[in-house]
CSV table of C-alpha atoms in Angstrom, one decimal:
chain,number,residue,atom,x,y,z
A,938,MET,CA,0.1,0.1,-0.2
A,939,ALA,CA,1.5,3.4,-0.9
A,940,HIS,CA,1.0,6.6,1.2
A,941,SER,CA,0.0,9.8,-0.4
A,942,GLU,CA,-0.9,12.9,1.3
A,943,LYS,CA,-2.9,13.9,-1.9
A,944,PHE,CA,-4.9,10.9,-1.7
A,945,ARG,CA,-5.5,11.6,2.1
A,946,ASP,CA,-7.0,15.0,1.2
A,947,ASP,CA,-9.2,13.6,-1.6
A,948,VAL,CA,-10.5,11.1,0.7
A,949,LEU,CA,-11.2,13.5,3.5
A,950,ARG,CA,-13.1,15.7,1.0
A,951,ALA,CA,-15.1,12.8,-0.3
A,952,VAL,CA,-16.4,11.3,3.1
A,953,SER,CA,-17.5,14.7,4.5
A,954,GLY,CA,-20.3,13.9,6.8
A,955,MET,CA,-20.1,10.1,6.6
A,956,SER,CA,-18.7,8.1,9.4
A,957,GLN,CA,-16.2,5.2,8.8
A,958,ARG,CA,-18.8,2.7,9.8
A,959,GLN,CA,-21.2,3.9,7.2
A,960,ILE,CA,-18.7,3.9,4.5
A,961,ALA,CA,-17.2,0.5,5.7
A,962,ALA,CA,-20.8,-0.9,5.4
A,963,LYS,CA,-21.4,0.2,2.3
A,964,MET,CA,-18.4,-1.3,0.7
A,965,GLY,CA,-18.4,-4.4,2.9
A,966,VAL,CA,-15.2,-4.2,4.4
A,967,SER,CA,-13.7,-3.4,7.8
A,968,GLN,CA,-13.7,0.1,9.4
A,969,THR,CA,-9.9,-0.2,9.4
A,970,THR,CA,-9.9,-0.5,5.6
A,971,VAL,CA,-11.8,2.9,5.7
A,972,SER,CA,-9.4,4.4,8.1
A,973,ASN,CA,-6.3,3.3,6.0
A,974,MET,CA,-7.7,5.2,3.2
A,975,GLN,CA,-8.2,8.2,5.3
A,976,TYR,CA,-4.7,8.2,6.5
A,977,GLY,CA,-3.6,8.2,2.9
A,978,ARG,CA,-2.6,4.4,2.5
A,979,ILE,CA,-3.7,3.8,-1.1
A,980,PRO,CA,-5.1,0.1,-1.9
A,981,SER,CA,-3.1,-2.0,-4.4
A,982,ASP,CA,-6.5,-3.5,-5.2
A,983,MET,CA,-8.0,-0.8,-7.5
A,984,ASN,CA,-11.4,-2.6,-7.0
A,985,MET,CA,-11.3,-1.5,-3.4
A,986,VAL,CA,-10.7,1.9,-4.9
A,987,ARG,CA,-13.8,1.7,-7.0
A,988,ARG,CA,-15.9,0.2,-4.1
A,989,PHE,CA,-14.9,3.6,-2.0
A,990,ALA,CA,-15.7,5.9,-4.7
A,991,GLU,CA,-19.3,4.1,-5.3
A,992,ALA,CA,-19.8,4.1,-1.4
A,993,VAL,CA,-19.2,7.9,-1.2
A,994,GLY,CA,-21.3,8.8,-4.5
A,995,GLU,CA,-18.0,9.7,-6.6
A,996,ASN,CA,-16.9,8.5,-10.0
A,997,PRO,CA,-15.2,5.0,-9.7
A,998,ASP,CA,-13.3,5.7,-13.1
A,999,GLU,CA,-11.8,9.1,-11.9
A,1000,TRP,CA,-10.9,7.6,-8.5
A,1001,GLU,CA,-9.1,4.7,-10.1
A,1002,LEU,CA,-7.0,7.0,-12.0
A,1003,LYS,CA,-6.6,9.4,-8.8
A,1004,ALA,CA,-5.0,6.1,-7.0
A,1005,LYS,CA,-3.0,5.2,-9.8
A,1006,LEU,CA,-1.4,8.8,-10.4
A,1007,TYR,CA,-0.6,8.8,-6.5
A,1008,SER,CA,0.9,5.5,-6.2
A,1009,THR,CA,2.9,6.2,-9.1
A,1010,GLU,CA,4.2,9.6,-7.7
A,1011,VAL,CA,5.1,7.6,-4.5
A,1012,ALA,CA,7.0,4.8,-6.4
A,1013,LEU,CA,8.8,7.1,-8.5
A,1014,ARG,CA,10.2,9.2,-5.7
A,1015,ALA,CA,11.1,6.1,-3.5
A,1016,GLU,CA,13.0,4.4,-6.6
A,1017,HIS,CA,14.4,7.2,-8.2
A,1018,ASN,CA,15.0,10.1,-5.8
A,1019,LEU,CA,13.7,12.6,-8.3
A,1020,SER,CA,13.9,16.3,-8.1
A,1021,GLU,CA,10.8,18.1,-7.6
A,1022,ASP,CA,11.2,19.7,-11.0
A,1023,SER,CA,11.6,15.9,-12.6
A,1024,MET,CA,8.6,14.7,-10.7
A,1025,ARG,CA,6.3,17.6,-11.7
A,1026,GLN,CA,7.2,17.3,-15.4
A,1027,ILE,CA,6.5,13.5,-15.1
A,1028,LEU,CA,3.2,14.1,-13.2
A,1029,LYS,CA,2.1,16.5,-16.0
A,1030,ILE,CA,2.6,13.9,-18.6
A,1031,ILE,CA,0.6,11.5,-16.6
A,1032,GLU,CA,-2.0,13.8,-15.5
A,1033,LYS,CA,-2.4,14.9,-19.5
A,1034,GLU,CA,-2.9,11.2,-20.4
A,1035,GLU,CA,-5.4,10.7,-17.7
A,1036,GLU,CA,-7.3,13.5,-18.7
A,1037,GLU,CA,-7.6,12.4,-22.4
A,1038,HIS,CA,-8.3,8.8,-21.1
A,1039,LEU,CA,-11.2,10.3,-19.4
A,1040,LYS,CA,-12.5,12.5,-22.3
A,1041,GLU,CA,-12.4,9.3,-24.3
A,1042,LYS,CA,-14.7,7.3,-21.8
A,1043,LYS,CA,-17.6,10.1,-21.8
């Protein structure tokens, strides 16, 4: 499971007004699973990300792409010790590809 502050922030915005217990019940998972996501731990199982999105009334495709983007960012930083500029350039390319992918799905 990768850790990302951005993912955590997105999760916290999405769950506003819902308890961990409510979300866990909708997802069919433990409250701990939801808690882990709220702390920025990105599940490696994208099905779990999609279930979370559905439970909080969000677009599952967008959440899967977010999770993949944030996981990629975490992995690149850990593996390659990239500078902030290099990281920004890589993320811009990835975000552009994701935007095009989402447009194609609509």
